[in-house]
PDB file of C-alpha atoms in Angstrom:
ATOM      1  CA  UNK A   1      17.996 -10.043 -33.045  1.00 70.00           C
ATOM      2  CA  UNK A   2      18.522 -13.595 -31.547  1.00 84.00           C
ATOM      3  CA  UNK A   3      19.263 -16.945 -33.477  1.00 79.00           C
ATOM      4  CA  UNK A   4      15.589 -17.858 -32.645  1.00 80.00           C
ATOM      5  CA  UNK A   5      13.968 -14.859 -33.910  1.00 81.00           C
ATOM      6  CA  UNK A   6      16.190 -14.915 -37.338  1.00 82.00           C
ATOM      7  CA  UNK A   7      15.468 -18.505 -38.002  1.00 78.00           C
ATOM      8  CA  UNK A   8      11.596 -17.866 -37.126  1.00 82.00           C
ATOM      9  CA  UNK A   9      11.489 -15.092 -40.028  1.00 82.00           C
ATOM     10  CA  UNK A  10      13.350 -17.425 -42.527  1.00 83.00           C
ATOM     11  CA  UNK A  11      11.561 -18.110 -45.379  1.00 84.00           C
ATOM     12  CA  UNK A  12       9.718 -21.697 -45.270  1.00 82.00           C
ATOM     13  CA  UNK A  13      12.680 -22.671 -48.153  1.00 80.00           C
ATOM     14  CA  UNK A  14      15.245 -21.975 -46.356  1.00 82.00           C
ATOM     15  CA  UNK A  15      14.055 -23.404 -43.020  1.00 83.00           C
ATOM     16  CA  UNK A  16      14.327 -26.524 -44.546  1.00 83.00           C
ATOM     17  CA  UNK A  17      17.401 -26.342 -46.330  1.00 84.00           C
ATOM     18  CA  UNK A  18      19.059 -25.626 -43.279  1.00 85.00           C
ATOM     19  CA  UNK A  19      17.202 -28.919 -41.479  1.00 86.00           C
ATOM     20  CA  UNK A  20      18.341 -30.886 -44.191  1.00 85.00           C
ATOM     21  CA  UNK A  21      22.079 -29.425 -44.193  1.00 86.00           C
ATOM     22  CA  UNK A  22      21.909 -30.519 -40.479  1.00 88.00           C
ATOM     23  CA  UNK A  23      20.909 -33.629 -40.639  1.00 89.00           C
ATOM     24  CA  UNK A  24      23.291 -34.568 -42.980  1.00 88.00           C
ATOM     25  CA  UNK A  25      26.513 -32.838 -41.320  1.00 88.00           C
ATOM     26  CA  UNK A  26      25.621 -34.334 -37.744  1.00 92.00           C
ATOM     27  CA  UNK A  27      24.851 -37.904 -39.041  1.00 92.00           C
ATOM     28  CA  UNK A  28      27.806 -37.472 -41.347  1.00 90.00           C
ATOM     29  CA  UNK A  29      30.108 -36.584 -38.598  1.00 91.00           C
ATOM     30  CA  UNK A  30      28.917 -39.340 -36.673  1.00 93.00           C
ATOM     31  CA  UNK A  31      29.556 -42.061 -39.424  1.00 92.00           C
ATOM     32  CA  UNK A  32      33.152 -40.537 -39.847  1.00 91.00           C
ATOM     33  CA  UNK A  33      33.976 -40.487 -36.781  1.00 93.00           C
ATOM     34  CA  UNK A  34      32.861 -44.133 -36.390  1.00 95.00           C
ATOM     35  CA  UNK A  35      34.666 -45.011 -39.295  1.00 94.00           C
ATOM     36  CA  UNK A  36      37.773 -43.583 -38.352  1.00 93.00           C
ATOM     37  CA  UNK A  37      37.390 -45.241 -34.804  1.00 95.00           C
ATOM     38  CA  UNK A  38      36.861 -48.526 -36.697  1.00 95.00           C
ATOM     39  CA  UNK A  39      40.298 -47.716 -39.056  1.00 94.00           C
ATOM     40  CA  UNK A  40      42.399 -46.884 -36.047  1.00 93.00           C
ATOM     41  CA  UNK A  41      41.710 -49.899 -34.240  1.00 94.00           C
ATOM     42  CA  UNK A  42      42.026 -52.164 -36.869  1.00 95.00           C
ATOM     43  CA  UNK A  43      45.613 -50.668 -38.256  1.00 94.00           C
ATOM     44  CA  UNK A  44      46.564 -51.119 -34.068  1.00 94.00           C
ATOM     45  CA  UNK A  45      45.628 -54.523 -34.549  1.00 95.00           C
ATOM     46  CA  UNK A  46      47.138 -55.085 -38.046  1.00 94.00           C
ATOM     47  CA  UNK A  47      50.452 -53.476 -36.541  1.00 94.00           C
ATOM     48  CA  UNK A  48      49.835 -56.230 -33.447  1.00 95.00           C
ATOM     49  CA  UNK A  49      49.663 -59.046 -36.309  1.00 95.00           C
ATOM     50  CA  UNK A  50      52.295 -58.155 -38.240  1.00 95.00           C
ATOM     51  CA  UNK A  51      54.698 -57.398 -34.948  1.00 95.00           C
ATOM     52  CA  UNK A  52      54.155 -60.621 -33.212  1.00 95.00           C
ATOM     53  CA  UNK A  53      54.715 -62.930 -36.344  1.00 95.00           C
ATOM     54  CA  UNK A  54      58.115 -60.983 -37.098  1.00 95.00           C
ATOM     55  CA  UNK A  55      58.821 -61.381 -33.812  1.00 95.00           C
ATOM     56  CA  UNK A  56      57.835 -64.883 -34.062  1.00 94.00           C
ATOM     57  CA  UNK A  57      60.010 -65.146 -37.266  1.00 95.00           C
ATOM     58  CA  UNK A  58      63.187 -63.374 -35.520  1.00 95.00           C
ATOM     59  CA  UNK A  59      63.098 -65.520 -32.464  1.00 94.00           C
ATOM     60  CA  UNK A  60      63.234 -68.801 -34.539  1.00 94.00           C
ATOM     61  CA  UNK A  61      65.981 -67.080 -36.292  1.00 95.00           C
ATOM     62  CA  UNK A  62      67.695 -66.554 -33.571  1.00 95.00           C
ATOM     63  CA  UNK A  63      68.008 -70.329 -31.690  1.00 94.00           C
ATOM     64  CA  UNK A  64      71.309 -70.828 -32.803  1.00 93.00           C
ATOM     65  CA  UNK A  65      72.624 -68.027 -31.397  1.00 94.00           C
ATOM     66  CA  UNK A  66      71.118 -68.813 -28.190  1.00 94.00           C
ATOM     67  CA  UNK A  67      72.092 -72.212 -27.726  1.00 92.00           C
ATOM     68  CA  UNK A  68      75.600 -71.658 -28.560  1.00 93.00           C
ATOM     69  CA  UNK A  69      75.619 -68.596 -26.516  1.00 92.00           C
ATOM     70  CA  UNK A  70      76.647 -66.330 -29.632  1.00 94.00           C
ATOM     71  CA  UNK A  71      76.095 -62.549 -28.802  1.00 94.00           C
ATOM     72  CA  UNK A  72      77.770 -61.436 -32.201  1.00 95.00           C
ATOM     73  CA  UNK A  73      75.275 -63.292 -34.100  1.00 95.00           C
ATOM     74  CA  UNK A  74      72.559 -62.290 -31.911  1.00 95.00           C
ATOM     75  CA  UNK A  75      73.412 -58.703 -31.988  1.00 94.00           C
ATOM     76  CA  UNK A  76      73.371 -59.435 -36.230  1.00 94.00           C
ATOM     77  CA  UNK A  77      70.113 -60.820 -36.032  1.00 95.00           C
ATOM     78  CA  UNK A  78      68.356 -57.929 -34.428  1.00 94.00           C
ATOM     79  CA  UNK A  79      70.676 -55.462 -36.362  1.00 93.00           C
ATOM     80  CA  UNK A  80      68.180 -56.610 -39.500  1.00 93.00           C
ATOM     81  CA  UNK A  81      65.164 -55.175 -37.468  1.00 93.00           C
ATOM     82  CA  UNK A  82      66.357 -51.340 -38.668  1.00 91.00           C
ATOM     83  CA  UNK A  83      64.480 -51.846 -42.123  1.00 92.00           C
ATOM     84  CA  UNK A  84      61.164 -51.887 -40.065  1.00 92.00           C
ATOM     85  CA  UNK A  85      61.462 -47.922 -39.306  1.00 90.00           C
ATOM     86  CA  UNK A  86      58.954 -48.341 -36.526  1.00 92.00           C
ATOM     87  CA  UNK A  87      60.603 -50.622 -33.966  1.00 94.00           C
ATOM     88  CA  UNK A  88      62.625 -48.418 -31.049  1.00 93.00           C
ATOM     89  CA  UNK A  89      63.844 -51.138 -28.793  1.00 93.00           C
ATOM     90  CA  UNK A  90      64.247 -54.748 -29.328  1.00 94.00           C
ATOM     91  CA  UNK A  91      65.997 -57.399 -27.026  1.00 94.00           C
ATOM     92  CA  UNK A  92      66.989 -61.157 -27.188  1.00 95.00           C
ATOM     93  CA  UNK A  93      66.804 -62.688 -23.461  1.00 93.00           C
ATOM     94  CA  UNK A  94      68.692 -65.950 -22.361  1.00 92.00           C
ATOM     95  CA  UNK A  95      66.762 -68.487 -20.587  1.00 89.00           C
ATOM     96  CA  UNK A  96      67.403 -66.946 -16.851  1.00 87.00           C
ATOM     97  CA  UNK A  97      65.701 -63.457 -18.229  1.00 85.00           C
ATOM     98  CA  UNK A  98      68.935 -61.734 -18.586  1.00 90.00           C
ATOM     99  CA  UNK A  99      69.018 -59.701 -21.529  1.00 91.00           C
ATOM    100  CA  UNK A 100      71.466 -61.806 -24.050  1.00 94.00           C
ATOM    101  CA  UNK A 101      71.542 -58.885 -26.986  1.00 93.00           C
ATOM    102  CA  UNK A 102      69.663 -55.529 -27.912  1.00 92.00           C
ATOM    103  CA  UNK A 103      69.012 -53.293 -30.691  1.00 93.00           C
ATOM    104  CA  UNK A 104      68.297 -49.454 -30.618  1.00 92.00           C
ATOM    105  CA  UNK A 105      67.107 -47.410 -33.396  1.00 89.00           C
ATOM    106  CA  UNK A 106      68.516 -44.483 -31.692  1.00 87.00           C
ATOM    107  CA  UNK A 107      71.643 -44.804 -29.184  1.00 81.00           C
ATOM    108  CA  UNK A 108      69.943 -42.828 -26.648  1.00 78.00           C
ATOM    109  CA  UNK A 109      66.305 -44.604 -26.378  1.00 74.00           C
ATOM    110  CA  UNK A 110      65.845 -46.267 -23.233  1.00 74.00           C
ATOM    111  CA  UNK A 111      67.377 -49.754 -22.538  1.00 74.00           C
ATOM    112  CA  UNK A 112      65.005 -53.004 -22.854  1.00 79.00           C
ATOM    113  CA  UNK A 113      63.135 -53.903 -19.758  1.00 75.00           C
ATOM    114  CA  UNK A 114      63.996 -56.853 -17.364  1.00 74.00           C
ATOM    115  CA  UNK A 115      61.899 -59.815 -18.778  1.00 69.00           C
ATOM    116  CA  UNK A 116      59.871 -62.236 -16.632  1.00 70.00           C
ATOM    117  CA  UNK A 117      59.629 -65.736 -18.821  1.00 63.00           C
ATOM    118  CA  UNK A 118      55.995 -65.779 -17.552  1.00 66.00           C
ATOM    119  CA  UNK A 119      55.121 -62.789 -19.109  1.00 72.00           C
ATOM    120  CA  UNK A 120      54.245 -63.225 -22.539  1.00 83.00           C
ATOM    121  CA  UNK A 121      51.609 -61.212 -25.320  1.00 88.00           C
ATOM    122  CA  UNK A 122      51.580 -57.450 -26.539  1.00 91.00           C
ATOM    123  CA  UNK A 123      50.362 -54.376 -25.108  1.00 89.00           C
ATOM    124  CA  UNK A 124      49.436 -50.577 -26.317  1.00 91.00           C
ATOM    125  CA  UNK A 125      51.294 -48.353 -23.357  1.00 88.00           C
ATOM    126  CA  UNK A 126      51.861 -44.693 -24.018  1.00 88.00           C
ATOM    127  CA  UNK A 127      51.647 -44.895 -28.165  1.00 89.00           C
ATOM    128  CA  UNK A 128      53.660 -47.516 -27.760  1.00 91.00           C
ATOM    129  CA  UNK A 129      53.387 -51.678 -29.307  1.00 94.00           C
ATOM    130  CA  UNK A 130      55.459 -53.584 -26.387  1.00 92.00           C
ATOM    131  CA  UNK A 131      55.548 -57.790 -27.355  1.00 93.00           C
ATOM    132  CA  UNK A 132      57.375 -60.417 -25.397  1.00 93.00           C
ATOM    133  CA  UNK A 133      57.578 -63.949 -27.305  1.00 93.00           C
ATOM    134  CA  UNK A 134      59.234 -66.807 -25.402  1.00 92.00           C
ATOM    135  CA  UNK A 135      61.399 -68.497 -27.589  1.00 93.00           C
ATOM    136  CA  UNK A 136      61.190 -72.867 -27.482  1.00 92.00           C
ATOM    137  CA  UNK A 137      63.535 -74.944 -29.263  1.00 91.00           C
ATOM    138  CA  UNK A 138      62.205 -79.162 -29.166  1.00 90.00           C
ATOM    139  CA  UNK A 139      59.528 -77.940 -26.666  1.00 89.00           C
ATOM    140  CA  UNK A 140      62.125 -76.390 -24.371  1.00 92.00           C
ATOM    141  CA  UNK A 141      62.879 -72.384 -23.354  1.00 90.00           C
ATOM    142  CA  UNK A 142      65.651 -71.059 -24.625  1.00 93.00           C
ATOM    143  CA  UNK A 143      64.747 -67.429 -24.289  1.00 92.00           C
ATOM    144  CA  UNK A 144      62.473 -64.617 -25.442  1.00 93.00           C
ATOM    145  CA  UNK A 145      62.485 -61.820 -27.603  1.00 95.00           C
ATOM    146  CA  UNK A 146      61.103 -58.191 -27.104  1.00 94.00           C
ATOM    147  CA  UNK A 147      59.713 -55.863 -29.423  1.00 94.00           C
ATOM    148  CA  UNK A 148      59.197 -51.920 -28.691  1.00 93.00           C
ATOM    149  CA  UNK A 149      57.757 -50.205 -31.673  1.00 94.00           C
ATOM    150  CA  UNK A 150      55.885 -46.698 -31.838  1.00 93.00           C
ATOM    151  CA  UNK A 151      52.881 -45.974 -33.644  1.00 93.00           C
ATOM    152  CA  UNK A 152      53.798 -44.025 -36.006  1.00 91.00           C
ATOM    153  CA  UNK A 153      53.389 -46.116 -39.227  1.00 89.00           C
ATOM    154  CA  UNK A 154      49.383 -46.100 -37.579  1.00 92.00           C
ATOM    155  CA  UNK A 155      49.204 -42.623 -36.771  1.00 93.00           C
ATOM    156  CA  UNK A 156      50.816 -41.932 -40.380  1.00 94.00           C
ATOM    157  CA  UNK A 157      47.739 -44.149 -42.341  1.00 93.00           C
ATOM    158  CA  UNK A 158      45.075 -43.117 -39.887  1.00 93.00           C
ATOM    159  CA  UNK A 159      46.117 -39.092 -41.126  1.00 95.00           C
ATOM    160  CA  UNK A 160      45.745 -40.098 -44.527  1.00 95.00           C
ATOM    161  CA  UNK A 161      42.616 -41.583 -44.046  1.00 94.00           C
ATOM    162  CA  UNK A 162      41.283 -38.842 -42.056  1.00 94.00           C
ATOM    163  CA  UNK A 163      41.774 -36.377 -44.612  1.00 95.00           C
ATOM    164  CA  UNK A 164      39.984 -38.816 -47.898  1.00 94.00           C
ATOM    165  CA  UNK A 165      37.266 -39.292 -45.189  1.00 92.00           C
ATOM    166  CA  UNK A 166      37.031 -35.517 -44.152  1.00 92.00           C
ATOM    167  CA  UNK A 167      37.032 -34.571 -48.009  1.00 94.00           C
ATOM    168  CA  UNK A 168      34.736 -37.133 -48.978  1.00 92.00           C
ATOM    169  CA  UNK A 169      32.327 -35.362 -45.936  1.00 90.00           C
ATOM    170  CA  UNK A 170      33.043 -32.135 -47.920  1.00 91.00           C
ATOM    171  CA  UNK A 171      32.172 -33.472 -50.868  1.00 92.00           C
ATOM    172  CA  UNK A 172      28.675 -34.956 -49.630  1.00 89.00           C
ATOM    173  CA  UNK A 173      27.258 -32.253 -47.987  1.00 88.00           C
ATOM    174  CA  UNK A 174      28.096 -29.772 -50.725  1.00 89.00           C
ATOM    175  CA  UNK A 175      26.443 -32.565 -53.004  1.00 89.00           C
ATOM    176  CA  UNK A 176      23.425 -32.201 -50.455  1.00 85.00           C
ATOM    177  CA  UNK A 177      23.639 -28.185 -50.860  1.00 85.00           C
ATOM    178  CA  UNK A 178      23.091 -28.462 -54.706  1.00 87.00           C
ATOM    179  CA  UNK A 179      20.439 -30.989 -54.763  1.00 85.00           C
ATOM    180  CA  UNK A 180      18.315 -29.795 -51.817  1.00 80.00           C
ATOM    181  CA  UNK A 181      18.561 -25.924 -53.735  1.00 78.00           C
ATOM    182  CA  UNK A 182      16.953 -27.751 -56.206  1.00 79.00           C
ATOM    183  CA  UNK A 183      14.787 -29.959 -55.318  1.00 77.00           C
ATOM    184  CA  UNK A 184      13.246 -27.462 -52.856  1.00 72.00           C
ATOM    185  CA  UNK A 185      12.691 -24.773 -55.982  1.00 73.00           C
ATOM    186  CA  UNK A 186      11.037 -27.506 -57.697  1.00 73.00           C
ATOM    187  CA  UNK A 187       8.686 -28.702 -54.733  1.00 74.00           C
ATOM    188  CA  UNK A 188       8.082 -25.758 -53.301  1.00 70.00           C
ATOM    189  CA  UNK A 189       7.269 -23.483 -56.732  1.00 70.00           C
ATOM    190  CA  UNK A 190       3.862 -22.125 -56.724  1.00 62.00           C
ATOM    191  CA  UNK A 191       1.128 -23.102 -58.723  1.00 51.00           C
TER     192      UNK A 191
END
């Protein structure tokens, strides 16, 4: 017996219990799915935020030690960067581009990249948050600062909000189950 044939001899009841169980589940999945969409790309941008004013905050930090030319202090400076779990890579340039001190969360991640002073802003490349900041002091470069973090600290929040969204889905349609048992008994009782 085909789908078509089954639903056919389905009692009138049940036809529409199953439209209205449907309904709901597609335009619920659509409205989580747009939700979660919407949460993703505003923890990228939150993450974006919070990455360019630290490394904002680190490269003012760190004028002294580029002026004076003082790698040990420079090195220090970036050293501090380990409490934020998520940055991999992060680099101090001097004023020619040439990479003046680094920091790697693990020894064997890949070195900073050469730094053009033109470049400048953040980008998303291969789950990856890359941010180069030129550093002024009185109007005048001094250097720039890189920032290499992962996304994990996104992907981490976006799971956990996947799974209250996906249980709060749960929880509507078998909400929907209950009340369309029953107000389908009620509507559709004979007279």
């Amino acid at each position: 017996m085909t789908l078509s044939a089954r639903y056919r001899d389905l009692p009138i009841r049940y036809k529409l219990r199953l439209i209205i169980m449907l309904t709901l589940g597609i335009a619920g999945t659509a409205a989580c799915v747009t939700i979660l969409a919407h949460h993703y790309y505003t923890l990228r941008e939150s993450l974006r935020r919070d990455l360019s004013v630290l490394a904002e905050i680190t490269g003012d930090n760190s004028t002294a030690a580029l002026s004076f030319a003082d790698r040990k202090a420079a090195e220090e400076l970036l050293s501090g960067l380990r409490a934020k779990r998520s940055i991999v890579t992060a680099a101090l340039y001097s004023a020619d581009g040439r990479i003046f001190a680094g920091y790697r969360r693990d020894p064997f991640a890949t070195a900073p990249p050469n730094f053009e002073m033109s470049e400048e802003g953040a980008s998303f490349e291969n789950k990856r948050l890359r941010i180069f900041q030129r550093i002024l002091l009185a109007h005048q470069l001094i250097g720039a600062i890189y920032l290499d973090s992962d996304l994990s600290e996104v992907y981490s929040q976006l799971r956990e909000f996947a799974l209250l969204v996906i249980l709060d889905l749960i929880g509507a349609v078998l909400l929907a189950f209950i009340l369309s048992a029953k107000l389908l008994t009620v509507i559709l009782k004979p007279i």
